[in-house]
Amino acid sequence: MKKAKLTEITTLYRFGIPFETDATVFKKNDLTFKKCEKIDYFSITEKENKIILTLKLFKDDKVYGLGETLGSLNKRGKVYKLYATDDPIHTPEKDALYGSHPFVIISNKFGFFIDYPGEMIFDISYTKLDKMIITINSNNFDIYIFDTKKDVEVIREYLKLTGKPYIPPKWAFGYQQCRWSYPDAETIKEVANNFRKRNIPCDAIYMDIDYMENYKVFTIDENKFPNFPEFVSEMKSMGFNLVPIVDPGVKIEKGYDVYEEGIKNEYFCKDENDKNFVATVWPGYTHFPDFLNPEVRKWWGEKYKLFTDLGITGFWNDMNEPSIFFVPKTLKEYLKKVDKLKEKEVGLEFFMIKDEAVSLSNRREYYKSFYHNTPQGKYSNDEIHNLYGYYMTKATVEGFEKIIPNKRYLLLSRSSYAGHHRIATIWMGDNMSWWEHMLVNIRMLQSLNLSGFFYTGADIGGFGSNTSPELVIRWMQLGVFSPLYRNHSALGTRHQEPWAFDEYTEEILRNTIKLRYALIPYLYSEFFNSVDSLIPFISPLFLYFNDEISKNIEDQFMVGNSIMATPVIQPNAKGRYVHLPEHKWLYWKVSNYKYRNVKVYEPGDYYIDADLNEIPMFIKENSLIVLNEEEINYINEKSIKELTVIGFVTDSGEFTYFDDDGETYNFKNGKYVKINISVKKIENGYNYEIEKDESEDFVSTIEIIKFEIYDEKGEKYTEVLEI
Ligand code: MIG
């Protein structure tokens, strides 16, 4: 093996000749490598073409990272398999999900990133309490060691290496409604009308697979969506963005243009016999585009024009692990077995065969049996399995660069690899309407943020199984602090739109969503600040506070620099326990953002009240948040004239408000406004300062800033300044 020193803190160790993934932003060819025998921290063993890296863990070591994985935030005590898998049942024993983010922080010691796109297994204090055992299914890979004890520095270094987090359009910070499916234009219109009629803000409605003609990608079913362009513009005029789903499998059907083009140009993945590989997904028999081939990406990316020409800028790329229901041969074999059962009376045989049907999906052997034609040569899917979702998304983004240059887009993908956060994002896949999955949501939100996915979220209310009014309420309250605020549910399950329950639930959900909209100036500004400073937007407490308890808190998190979210995630609860680290906190129990139900807390541990209609949140001592108190139906409905600054200031607090056009990259050329707001405690009150930094090309619409500052006793001071 060889090593190259990248920076003061980063060393790259290279084993064999790795497949060059797209994870990092620099050219590795320019590096000078030196031979080496050992790597820092790990011991190395080789077994049957696999490399095993072992790290000793001490009793108090905390291990964070691995992005989209189940288990706790501190990853000790479980085995994680990084091998993209479409598994819709996220129970605790599961080891693999959709993404692969092999970035790990050994808190207060060092961090590392293994750039390897095939199967990797992380056994972290599972087999042995004091060991992390990493099995890499190859002897060709890169490992980067970040040698700094500061966790924040480890993250920053990882993000410098893999790139700045992607920034969606501003409307993507609004509330979004999804369902598998709203099957036709009429249903979507009805949903849209309900939001406006009921005075519930909303920015986006999703289109799941039923909009397509027989699930054929890049088609629209004319019967369900007659005059699609007119429908899209009607939605737009009401302030709704439509977000269609895109699946990779191309239906095998003579005369279908996407299929014909793919066949003609050899754009599909091949099987062992160099024939187009056949897998079954929604449309029936399909071929998979070979996104590892740049020419295929070019072809695919421009197909989104069907939608972008109509002004659509939001998409979700699904099923791109890629998910495989079965391949024709295995189904045939299975059906033969079923047929045999007809011959005699069966008991046990039935039991075995019913489970076998499920096991027809996503078999490892399928991934070993098809191939990619990459610029680096031919690889089986299995060898570079974790890259398919990323490259499908790269195809989309490369298309956007041509067809909607300088337009920001909302792009969710289900599968992803390290570095994906730079070009788009992911949602967390198929969770369930279970209370337990709210905790999973919170942990993953933090863990994904550590890996650069600052804008992400889970299916709010739960995707599979039936939800309840209370669960939706508590989950929607958590969602106020989730960058992606999308309610989604599966076919056949109970509806979970805000009005799907009863009037009281609807009223609570209306106020909940309105709080989100009031917080948009804060969230949007802090999102940009996070991307600039490379500090997670949603952050575990351990990045901010050093006390021992904070390091183990998994169900509270920082949202930007000033807010700590402490969602209620238990049924029938009238509150929850919270840990308030280091300094004083201002508790705001929000039932309606117009009322400030606030109270000062000393640092410590408490049980705080939060009834079903109350959202608990804390403002950090000596910090400020900004609100837009004017009611809006959607983000770009009106420009903001008045900002409200709420602060908890015992000495001084500052905030940088940021705004831009919300839909282009012009902010990179200085077209934005920043308002630096600072509040300082003086004798008998406060000193307020505002400093505006705006470009001629983007002028702020804010005319008035209202201050509402609380002191250490919770006493309120107000001031209004014109700007
Ligand atoms: O196998 O398109 O994760 O969000 O609603 C199901 C239907 C396929 C899985 C996605 C989910 C979506 C669903 N899809």
XYZ file of C-alpha atoms and ligand atoms in Angstrom:
737
model
C 0.000 0.000 0.000
C 0.933 3.625 -0.504
C 0.261 6.887 1.205
C 0.013 10.553 0.307
C -0.175 13.471 2.686
C -3.008 15.739 1.578
C -3.083 18.438 4.246
C -1.726 19.021 7.708
C -4.381 16.690 9.081
C -5.268 14.344 6.236
C -3.389 11.337 4.948
C -4.674 9.207 2.092
C -3.750 5.513 2.151
C -4.238 3.602 -1.059
C -4.728 -0.160 -1.212
C -4.239 -1.694 -4.650
C -5.840 0.115 -7.576
C -9.196 1.476 -6.456
C -12.120 2.345 -8.659
C -12.082 6.144 -8.871
C -15.406 7.225 -7.434
C -16.714 10.759 -7.628
C -16.690 11.207 -3.853
C -13.938 13.780 -3.649
C -13.558 17.052 -5.489
C -9.842 16.982 -6.250
C -7.835 15.110 -8.862
C -6.055 12.178 -7.283
C -3.744 11.793 -10.283
C -1.724 14.775 -9.140
C -0.785 13.156 -5.838
C 2.582 11.714 -5.015
C 2.331 8.469 -3.147
C 5.006 6.825 -1.020
C 5.157 3.159 -0.139
C 4.074 2.328 3.405
C 3.550 -0.692 5.635
C 1.116 0.491 8.265
C -1.749 2.887 8.588
C -2.381 5.027 11.627
C -4.773 3.702 14.270
C -5.770 0.466 12.484
C -4.355 -3.011 12.284
C -4.722 -4.708 8.919
C -5.388 -8.323 8.004
C -6.100 -9.848 4.638
C -8.478 -12.750 4.122
C -9.731 -14.175 0.826
C -9.304 -10.936 -1.101
C -10.944 -8.955 1.645
C -9.201 -6.470 3.875
C -10.115 -6.287 7.523
C -9.278 -3.144 9.426
C -9.469 -3.358 13.186
C -9.483 -0.463 15.596
C -9.313 -0.689 19.358
C -12.077 1.200 21.091
C -11.773 2.353 24.688
C -14.587 2.350 27.167
C -15.494 5.995 26.695
C -14.879 6.272 22.961
C -17.829 7.508 21.013
C -18.275 6.639 17.373
C -20.373 8.852 15.109
C -21.051 8.863 11.386
C -22.100 6.354 8.701
C -24.813 8.725 7.447
C -27.961 6.841 6.538
C -27.872 3.863 8.906
C -30.164 2.520 11.603
C -29.091 2.215 15.222
C -28.167 4.933 17.644
C -26.346 8.178 16.914
C -23.328 6.748 18.695
C -22.855 3.792 16.366
C -21.436 1.357 18.935
C -23.279 -1.920 19.501
C -24.380 -2.837 15.992
C -23.305 -4.204 12.630
C -23.826 -2.012 9.576
C -23.610 -3.261 6.034
C -22.965 -0.650 3.370
C -24.609 -2.249 0.374
C -27.496 -0.242 -1.127
C -30.704 -2.131 -0.389
C -34.380 -1.384 -0.893
C -35.738 -2.668 2.398
C -39.067 -1.099 3.376
C -39.097 -2.508 6.902
C -36.626 -0.594 9.039
C -36.641 -2.764 12.148
C -33.722 -2.518 14.591
C -31.930 -5.700 13.503
C -31.599 -4.580 9.871
C -28.044 -3.865 8.775
C -28.422 -2.270 5.329
C -30.400 0.654 3.923
C -30.283 2.627 0.679
C -27.128 4.701 1.021
C -23.423 4.289 1.667
C -21.596 7.029 3.569
C -18.419 5.451 4.957
C -17.340 8.483 6.996
C -16.699 7.957 10.709
C -15.718 10.154 13.648
C -14.004 8.685 16.686
C -14.999 11.555 18.914
C -12.137 13.646 20.304
C -9.586 11.390 18.596
C -9.707 11.339 14.797
C -11.908 10.585 11.798
C -11.728 8.572 8.597
C -13.416 8.005 5.264
C -13.149 4.790 3.268
C -13.736 5.439 -0.402
C -14.899 2.055 -1.618
C -18.139 1.550 -3.598
C -18.710 -2.185 -3.020
C -19.856 -4.000 0.121
C -18.362 -2.964 3.429
C -19.279 -4.217 6.863
C -18.766 -2.152 9.992
C -18.952 -4.223 13.157
C -18.784 -1.575 15.855
C -18.597 -3.010 19.397
C -20.917 -5.808 18.317
C -18.739 -8.896 18.131
C -16.271 -7.437 20.632
C -17.104 -4.570 22.926
C -13.697 -2.969 22.489
C -13.323 -3.313 18.728
C -14.431 -1.838 15.490
C -13.933 -4.429 12.775
C -14.348 -3.213 9.212
C -14.513 -5.804 6.462
C -13.930 -4.416 3.003
C -14.933 -6.735 0.208
C -11.845 -5.969 -1.872
C -8.193 -5.041 -1.620
C -8.618 -1.993 -3.825
C -9.791 1.087 -1.943
C -8.748 4.432 -0.486
C -8.865 5.379 3.153
C -8.466 8.957 4.354
C -7.435 9.551 7.934
C -8.283 12.932 9.446
C -5.853 13.385 12.264
C -7.404 15.962 14.539
C -9.062 15.597 17.910
C -11.644 18.234 17.114
C -14.866 16.693 15.768
C -15.878 19.934 14.061
C -12.546 19.957 12.227
C -12.961 16.337 11.141
C -16.329 17.187 9.593
C -15.013 20.323 7.961
C -12.094 18.412 6.474
C -14.423 15.705 5.146
C -16.582 18.394 3.528
C -13.603 20.207 2.072
C -12.656 16.918 0.491
C -16.096 15.855 -0.722
C -17.561 19.276 -1.423
C -19.945 21.862 -0.031
C -23.507 20.758 0.659
C -26.054 21.330 -2.077
C -28.492 24.224 -1.742
C -32.098 23.657 -2.844
C -34.425 26.460 -3.962
C -36.062 28.479 -1.226
C -39.505 26.971 -1.821
C -38.053 23.609 -0.738
C -37.997 24.964 2.822
C -41.794 25.130 2.746
C -44.194 22.347 3.650
C -44.583 19.555 1.078
C -47.396 17.053 0.636
C -46.887 13.620 -0.811
C -48.806 10.365 -1.097
C -48.428 7.187 -3.070
C -50.414 8.193 -5.009
C -52.458 11.183 -5.897
C -53.278 9.285 -9.068
C -54.624 12.006 -11.336
C -54.767 15.734 -11.956
C -58.213 16.016 -10.371
C -57.024 14.526 -7.103
C -53.981 16.787 -7.004
C -56.162 19.832 -7.665
C -58.423 18.801 -4.835
C -55.465 18.470 -2.480
C -54.186 21.866 -3.601
C -57.580 23.494 -3.134
C -57.864 22.008 0.309
C -54.620 23.660 1.394
C -55.682 27.073 0.164
C -59.299 26.786 1.290
C -58.309 25.645 4.747
C -55.599 28.265 5.071
C -52.767 25.758 5.528
C -49.510 26.841 3.881
C -47.917 24.444 1.398
C -45.316 24.752 -1.365
C -45.204 21.410 -3.126
C -47.270 18.392 -4.084
C -45.582 15.218 -5.253
C -46.495 12.971 -8.146
C -45.814 9.314 -7.419
C -45.573 6.495 -10.001
C -49.212 6.556 -11.098
C -48.803 9.656 -13.268
C -46.888 7.585 -15.805
C -48.392 5.549 -18.595
C -47.881 1.956 -17.411
C -44.996 3.113 -15.220
C -42.943 4.054 -18.245
C -40.333 6.593 -17.248
C -40.620 10.010 -18.954
C -44.222 9.515 -20.002
C -47.407 11.085 -18.693
C -50.709 9.247 -18.717
C -52.997 11.375 -20.894
C -56.130 9.925 -19.375
C -55.243 10.852 -15.855
C -53.448 14.073 -16.755
C -55.143 15.550 -19.819
C -53.393 18.742 -20.882
C -50.516 18.357 -18.476
C -48.879 21.737 -19.344
C -52.029 23.604 -18.450
C -52.340 21.672 -15.219
C -48.754 22.484 -14.252
C -49.264 26.184 -14.832
C -52.532 26.156 -12.950
C -50.709 24.629 -9.984
C -47.903 27.158 -10.334
C -50.376 30.038 -10.301
C -51.725 28.732 -7.011
C -48.193 28.617 -5.636
C -47.598 24.866 -5.856
C -44.508 23.164 -7.210
C -45.109 19.719 -8.620
C -42.469 17.110 -7.856
C -42.624 14.047 -10.135
C -40.924 10.749 -9.301
C -38.434 9.217 -11.751
C -37.506 5.517 -11.689
C -34.476 4.092 -13.515
C -35.984 0.880 -14.957
C -36.938 1.335 -18.633
C -39.877 -0.788 -19.749
C -39.116 -3.238 -22.528
C -41.689 -2.237 -25.105
C -41.352 -1.935 -28.853
C -41.974 1.578 -30.060
C -41.465 3.255 -26.675
C -38.886 5.940 -27.437
C -36.779 5.683 -24.277
C -36.512 1.945 -24.766
C -35.765 2.194 -28.482
C -33.054 4.829 -28.016
C -31.457 2.829 -25.224
C -31.375 -0.310 -27.344
C -30.060 1.434 -30.424
C -27.221 3.153 -28.601
C -26.337 0.288 -26.255
C -27.182 2.361 -23.187
C -28.330 -0.495 -20.943
C -26.414 -2.654 -18.473
C -25.369 -6.027 -19.876
C -25.605 -9.510 -18.411
C -22.934 -12.268 -18.433
C -23.706 -13.045 -22.066
C -23.451 -9.433 -23.134
C -27.222 -9.232 -23.589
C -29.230 -6.401 -22.058
C -29.866 -7.350 -18.450
C -33.545 -7.895 -17.640
C -34.968 -7.069 -14.223
C -38.547 -6.734 -13.111
C -39.716 -3.549 -11.447
C -42.993 -1.547 -11.632
C -43.418 -1.530 -15.415
C -42.754 -5.282 -15.688
C -39.618 -6.366 -17.537
C -37.113 -3.530 -17.745
C -33.523 -2.655 -18.628
C -31.306 -0.521 -16.425
C -29.540 2.470 -18.000
C -25.800 2.274 -17.409
C -25.349 5.606 -15.630
C -21.651 4.888 -15.092
C -21.224 5.660 -18.785
C -21.014 9.458 -19.429
C -22.827 9.165 -22.744
C -25.777 7.476 -21.055
C -25.909 10.234 -18.464
C -26.018 12.849 -21.186
C -28.939 11.091 -22.850
C -30.865 10.535 -19.618
C -30.282 13.964 -18.093
C -31.839 15.781 -21.017
C -35.013 13.694 -20.729
C -36.033 15.759 -17.704
C -36.746 18.505 -20.234
C -40.218 16.987 -20.502
C -40.824 18.542 -17.092
C -38.378 21.427 -16.825
C -39.794 23.024 -19.995
C -43.018 23.400 -18.052
C -41.249 25.052 -15.140
C -40.937 21.990 -12.919
C -37.736 22.075 -10.823
C -38.402 19.386 -8.215
C -37.799 15.631 -8.646
C -37.285 12.450 -6.689
C -35.214 9.655 -8.180
C -36.512 6.437 -6.640
C -35.659 2.708 -6.826
C -32.035 3.386 -7.739
C -30.197 0.895 -5.508
C -31.306 -0.420 -8.037
C -34.281 -2.231 -6.567
C -35.146 -5.509 -8.341
C -38.408 -7.359 -7.665
C -37.057 -10.464 -9.372
C -35.392 -11.592 -12.577
C -37.519 -13.696 -14.943
C -35.556 -16.904 -14.373
C -35.866 -16.944 -10.576
C -39.583 -16.264 -10.733
C -40.080 -19.150 -13.123
C -38.184 -21.499 -10.826
C -40.248 -20.322 -7.929
C -43.547 -20.785 -9.756
C -42.492 -24.312 -10.638
C -42.117 -25.058 -6.947
C -45.509 -23.556 -6.211
C -47.003 -25.659 -8.966
C -45.586 -28.773 -7.383
C -47.462 -28.049 -4.182
C -50.719 -28.677 -6.012
C -49.848 -32.350 -6.210
C -50.234 -33.113 -2.499
C -51.473 -31.857 0.838
C -48.976 -29.321 2.269
C -48.179 -27.690 5.585
C -44.541 -26.921 6.186
C -43.951 -26.556 2.440
C -46.375 -23.657 2.319
C -44.588 -21.964 5.173
C -41.221 -22.190 3.428
C -42.468 -21.088 0.073
C -44.303 -18.021 1.253
C -41.070 -16.551 2.610
C -39.214 -17.561 -0.488
C -41.410 -15.229 -2.543
C -40.127 -12.252 -0.566
C -36.553 -13.446 -0.932
C -36.846 -13.253 -4.714
C -36.260 -9.509 -4.413
C -32.870 -7.809 -4.444
C -30.764 -10.976 -4.368
C -27.038 -10.479 -4.274
C -26.640 -12.845 -7.233
C -28.601 -10.420 -9.442
C -26.098 -7.648 -8.758
C -23.244 -9.982 -9.551
C -24.828 -10.797 -12.884
C -24.902 -7.441 -14.634
C -22.192 -5.072 -15.760
C -21.258 -1.438 -16.193
C -19.208 -0.067 -19.010
C -17.291 2.689 -17.213
C -14.463 4.954 -18.434
C -12.282 2.873 -16.086
C -13.296 -0.427 -17.654
C -15.942 -3.062 -17.166
C -17.197 -3.711 -13.630
C -19.927 -5.940 -12.289
C -22.629 -4.014 -10.470
C -21.713 -5.861 -7.287
C -18.181 -4.434 -7.322
C -19.386 -0.835 -7.489
C -22.925 -1.418 -6.290
C -23.213 1.658 -4.071
C -22.689 4.069 -6.959
C -25.797 3.485 -9.052
C -28.059 5.976 -7.253
C -25.338 8.585 -7.219
C -24.676 8.260 -10.949
C -28.382 8.344 -11.799
C -28.531 11.584 -9.834
C -25.381 12.862 -11.516
C -27.083 12.192 -14.867
C -30.022 14.301 -13.689
C -27.799 17.125 -12.495
C -25.637 17.140 -15.621
C -28.877 17.394 -17.579
C -30.016 20.320 -15.439
C -26.759 22.136 -16.094
C -27.782 22.187 -19.735
C -31.546 22.462 -19.674
C -32.001 24.721 -16.651
C -28.618 26.361 -16.184
C -28.486 28.655 -13.175
C -31.760 27.304 -11.769
C -31.693 25.710 -8.370
C -33.578 22.417 -8.103
C -35.005 20.179 -5.423
C -33.591 16.754 -6.140
C -34.088 13.827 -3.808
C -32.626 10.443 -4.544
C -33.258 7.283 -2.577
C -29.852 5.696 -3.016
C -26.622 7.642 -2.599
C -22.891 7.419 -2.014
C -20.420 9.706 -0.228
C -20.195 13.009 -2.088
C -23.823 12.870 -3.225
C -24.593 15.723 -0.802
C -22.659 18.062 -3.105
C -25.027 17.735 -6.075
C -28.398 16.800 -4.554
C -29.832 15.096 -1.514
C -31.792 12.087 -0.308
C -34.866 11.313 1.712
C -34.677 8.550 4.274
C -36.768 5.956 2.433
C -39.664 3.833 3.570
C -40.188 4.270 7.288
C -43.351 3.284 9.142
C -46.039 5.133 11.068
C -44.465 3.997 14.305
C -43.498 6.149 17.277
C -40.132 4.377 17.255
C -39.460 5.767 13.812
C -39.572 9.344 15.050
C -36.438 8.609 17.031
C -34.922 6.940 13.972
C -35.769 10.090 12.015
C -34.044 12.338 14.567
C -30.903 10.225 14.776
C -30.595 9.918 11.018
C -31.154 13.634 10.533
C -28.130 14.328 12.727
C -26.063 11.513 11.333
C -26.742 12.506 7.724
C -25.896 16.103 8.533
C -22.505 14.930 9.822
C -21.969 13.398 6.361
C -22.848 16.625 4.529
C -26.543 16.003 3.832
C -27.656 19.252 5.479
C -30.995 19.301 3.661
C -32.771 15.989 4.187
C -35.733 14.448 5.973
C -37.887 11.399 6.606
C -41.449 10.650 5.524
C -43.365 12.639 8.099
C -46.274 10.824 9.669
C -44.652 7.563 8.543
C -44.804 5.900 5.107
C -45.929 2.304 5.712
C -48.748 1.199 8.054
C -51.546 3.346 9.451
C -50.855 6.514 11.337
C -52.898 8.128 14.128
C -53.842 11.763 14.726
C -51.516 12.038 17.706
C -48.593 10.491 15.846
C -49.047 12.817 12.889
C -49.262 15.830 15.189
C -46.070 14.998 17.060
C -44.262 14.080 13.850
C -45.375 17.245 12.064
C -44.104 19.191 15.090
C -40.734 17.490 14.743
C -40.923 18.290 11.029
C -40.910 22.031 11.731
C -37.195 21.504 12.422
C -36.535 19.073 9.589
C -35.002 20.799 6.546
C -37.089 18.628 4.190
C -40.618 18.968 5.590
C -42.519 16.333 3.634
C -45.517 14.304 4.744
C -45.673 11.033 2.777
C -47.666 7.809 3.069
C -47.938 4.534 1.199
C -50.600 3.056 -1.010
C -53.344 1.420 1.000
C -52.522 3.161 4.268
C -54.587 5.757 6.069
C -54.475 9.248 4.591
C -52.415 11.747 6.561
C -53.013 15.154 5.009
C -53.564 17.788 7.712
C -57.371 17.595 7.313
C -57.582 13.779 7.216
C -58.482 13.399 10.898
C -60.643 15.770 12.911
C -61.027 19.506 13.363
C -58.862 19.746 16.443
C -56.010 17.868 14.730
C -56.368 20.090 11.686
C -56.197 23.213 13.836
C -53.007 21.999 15.536
C -51.415 21.039 12.233
C -52.326 24.429 10.725
C -50.552 26.200 13.583
C -47.636 23.809 13.355
C -47.087 24.475 9.656
C -47.537 28.204 10.256
C -44.735 28.115 12.811
C -42.527 26.579 10.131
C -43.370 29.412 7.742
C -42.761 32.032 10.415
C -39.322 30.495 10.990
C -38.331 30.495 7.297
C -36.104 33.611 7.531
C -34.229 31.991 10.408
C -33.965 28.561 8.771
C -32.972 29.894 5.373
C -30.330 32.249 6.779
C -28.885 29.608 9.048
C -28.859 27.051 6.249
C -26.649 29.355 4.183
C -24.500 30.125 7.201
C -24.015 26.394 7.817
C -23.033 25.701 4.226
C -20.582 28.613 4.354
C -18.957 27.523 7.582
C -19.251 23.756 6.906
C -20.902 23.169 10.263
C -23.929 20.851 10.168
C -27.233 22.710 9.954
C -28.902 20.065 12.099
C -26.335 19.313 14.704
C -25.961 16.838 17.534
C -25.389 18.490 20.897
C -21.844 17.121 21.130
C -20.684 19.525 18.422
C -21.748 22.479 20.546
C -21.370 21.365 24.153
C -18.652 19.524 25.978
C -20.377 18.102 29.006
C -20.593 14.325 29.271
C -24.409 14.202 29.131
C -24.602 16.197 25.896
C -22.405 13.602 24.215
C -25.055 10.972 24.825
C -28.159 12.960 23.970
C -29.740 11.679 20.771
C -33.293 13.048 20.868
C -32.537 16.763 21.030
C -30.646 18.664 18.363
C -29.484 22.096 17.345
C -31.129 23.757 14.348
C -28.677 26.386 13.234
C -26.853 28.168 15.995
C -29.701 29.503 18.153
C -32.461 26.889 18.373
C -32.457 23.587 20.202
C -35.346 21.331 19.168
C -36.679 18.978 21.816
C -39.562 17.186 20.111
C -42.032 15.014 21.986
C -41.738 11.493 20.606
C -43.760 9.422 23.063
C -47.479 8.685 22.830
C -49.842 10.231 25.387
C -47.101 12.484 26.700
C -47.716 15.883 28.223
C -44.077 16.810 28.012
C -40.620 15.294 28.088
C -37.235 15.241 29.771
C -34.675 17.655 28.419
C -31.020 18.288 29.026
C -30.099 21.970 29.008
C -26.323 22.180 28.677
C -23.846 24.801 29.844
C -25.892 27.981 30.050
C -29.352 29.397 30.424
C -32.058 28.662 27.870
C -35.286 30.391 26.938
C -38.077 27.863 26.625
C -40.705 28.753 24.037
C -43.693 26.458 24.156
C -45.389 27.240 20.860
C -49.041 26.542 20.233
C -49.349 29.543 17.964
C -46.276 31.485 16.915
C -48.043 34.763 17.618
C -48.022 34.080 21.342
C -44.761 33.966 23.226
C -45.194 31.493 25.958
C -41.629 31.796 27.263
C -39.718 30.920 30.388
C -36.055 31.073 31.399
C -34.323 27.880 32.513
C -31.005 27.512 34.300
C -28.731 24.789 32.889
C -29.682 21.316 34.106
C -32.060 18.451 33.508
C -35.806 18.937 33.619
C -39.173 17.551 32.748
C -40.833 20.243 30.652
C -44.530 20.509 29.790
C -45.661 20.361 26.189
C -49.266 19.401 25.598
C -50.370 17.910 22.302
C -50.863 21.331 20.721
C -47.550 22.689 22.013
C -44.192 22.535 20.277
C -41.257 22.704 22.643
C -38.205 24.670 21.529
C -35.333 26.423 23.271
C -33.415 29.549 22.378
C -29.788 29.513 23.431
C -28.512 32.151 25.820
C -27.051 35.147 24.002
C -28.510 34.270 20.667
C -31.215 35.599 18.364
C -33.742 34.151 15.966
C -35.724 35.971 13.265
C -39.357 35.457 12.316
C -41.650 36.545 9.529
C -44.906 37.110 11.366
C -47.000 37.852 8.323
C -49.099 34.880 7.222
C -48.292 33.405 3.829
C -49.718 30.522 1.818
C -46.397 29.674 0.197
C -42.826 30.908 0.301
C -42.754 33.204 -2.718
C -46.239 34.633 -2.237
C -45.142 37.989 -0.822
C -41.897 39.658 -0.011
C -41.146 40.225 3.632
C -41.392 43.817 4.860
C -41.059 43.255 8.560
C -38.755 40.988 10.525
C -39.230 40.123 14.161
C -36.091 39.416 16.136
C -36.589 37.318 19.231
C -33.559 37.111 21.447
C -32.475 35.749 24.772
C -29.678 38.087 25.684
C -27.863 38.305 29.000
C -24.767 39.894 27.490
C -24.830 40.126 23.699
C -26.255 38.243 20.740
C -25.822 38.399 16.992
C -27.524 37.058 13.926
C -26.834 37.302 10.220
C -30.000 37.411 8.169
C -29.520 36.201 4.612
C -31.766 36.416 1.588
C -31.479 36.118 -2.181
C -33.780 35.394 -5.117
C -34.222 31.844 -3.783
C -34.047 30.168 -7.155
C -30.737 30.826 -8.915
C -27.038 30.690 -8.109
C -26.710 34.462 -8.463
C -25.893 34.658 -4.775
C -22.475 33.342 -5.756
C -21.935 36.587 -7.663
C -22.879 38.762 -4.752
C -26.597 39.058 -5.499
C -27.865 38.676 -1.973
C -28.537 40.702 1.101
C -27.075 40.166 4.522
C -28.273 42.038 7.555
C -26.075 41.782 10.595
C -28.203 42.222 13.647
C -26.658 42.649 17.052
C -28.112 43.222 20.475
C -26.030 44.218 23.465
C -27.070 44.433 27.087
C -26.509 47.834 28.655
C -27.640 49.310 31.912
C -31.458 49.324 31.984
C -31.936 47.793 28.593
C -30.304 46.982 25.284
C -28.365 48.507 22.464
C -29.561 47.467 18.993
C -27.510 47.558 15.822
C -28.293 46.719 12.234
C -25.858 46.710 9.377
C -27.015 45.977 5.872
C -24.822 44.506 3.172
C -26.728 44.336 -0.092
C -25.833 44.365 -3.742
C -27.445 46.715 -6.250
C -28.820 43.688 -8.027
C -30.545 42.263 -5.038
C -32.200 44.758 -2.803
C -33.750 43.770 0.467
C -37.485 44.300 0.874
C -37.263 44.583 4.635
C -38.272 47.967 5.974
C -38.798 47.369 9.639
C -37.110 45.245 12.267
C -38.969 44.675 15.501
C -36.950 43.544 18.486
C -38.296 41.456 21.285
C -35.503 40.635 23.680
C -35.716 38.657 26.910
C -33.264 39.123 29.740
C -32.031 36.582 32.297
C -35.245 36.936 34.276
C -37.431 36.505 31.243
C -38.370 40.171 31.188
C -39.195 41.524 27.766
C -37.686 44.596 26.067
C -38.908 45.844 22.723
C -37.718 48.233 20.072
C -38.674 48.959 16.474
C -36.077 50.115 13.960
C -36.526 51.225 10.389
C -33.949 50.113 7.946
O -41.515 0.097 -3.844
O -43.229 4.833 -5.897
O -39.465 4.898 -1.272
O -41.449 6.840 -1.373
O -43.866 6.176 -2.650
C -42.214 1.274 -3.667
C -43.807 4.222 -4.810
C -41.697 2.326 -4.600
C -40.662 3.576 -2.854
C -40.398 4.940 -2.328
C -41.684 5.561 -1.898
C -42.640 5.627 -3.067
C -42.870 4.216 -3.610
N -41.585 3.621 -3.978
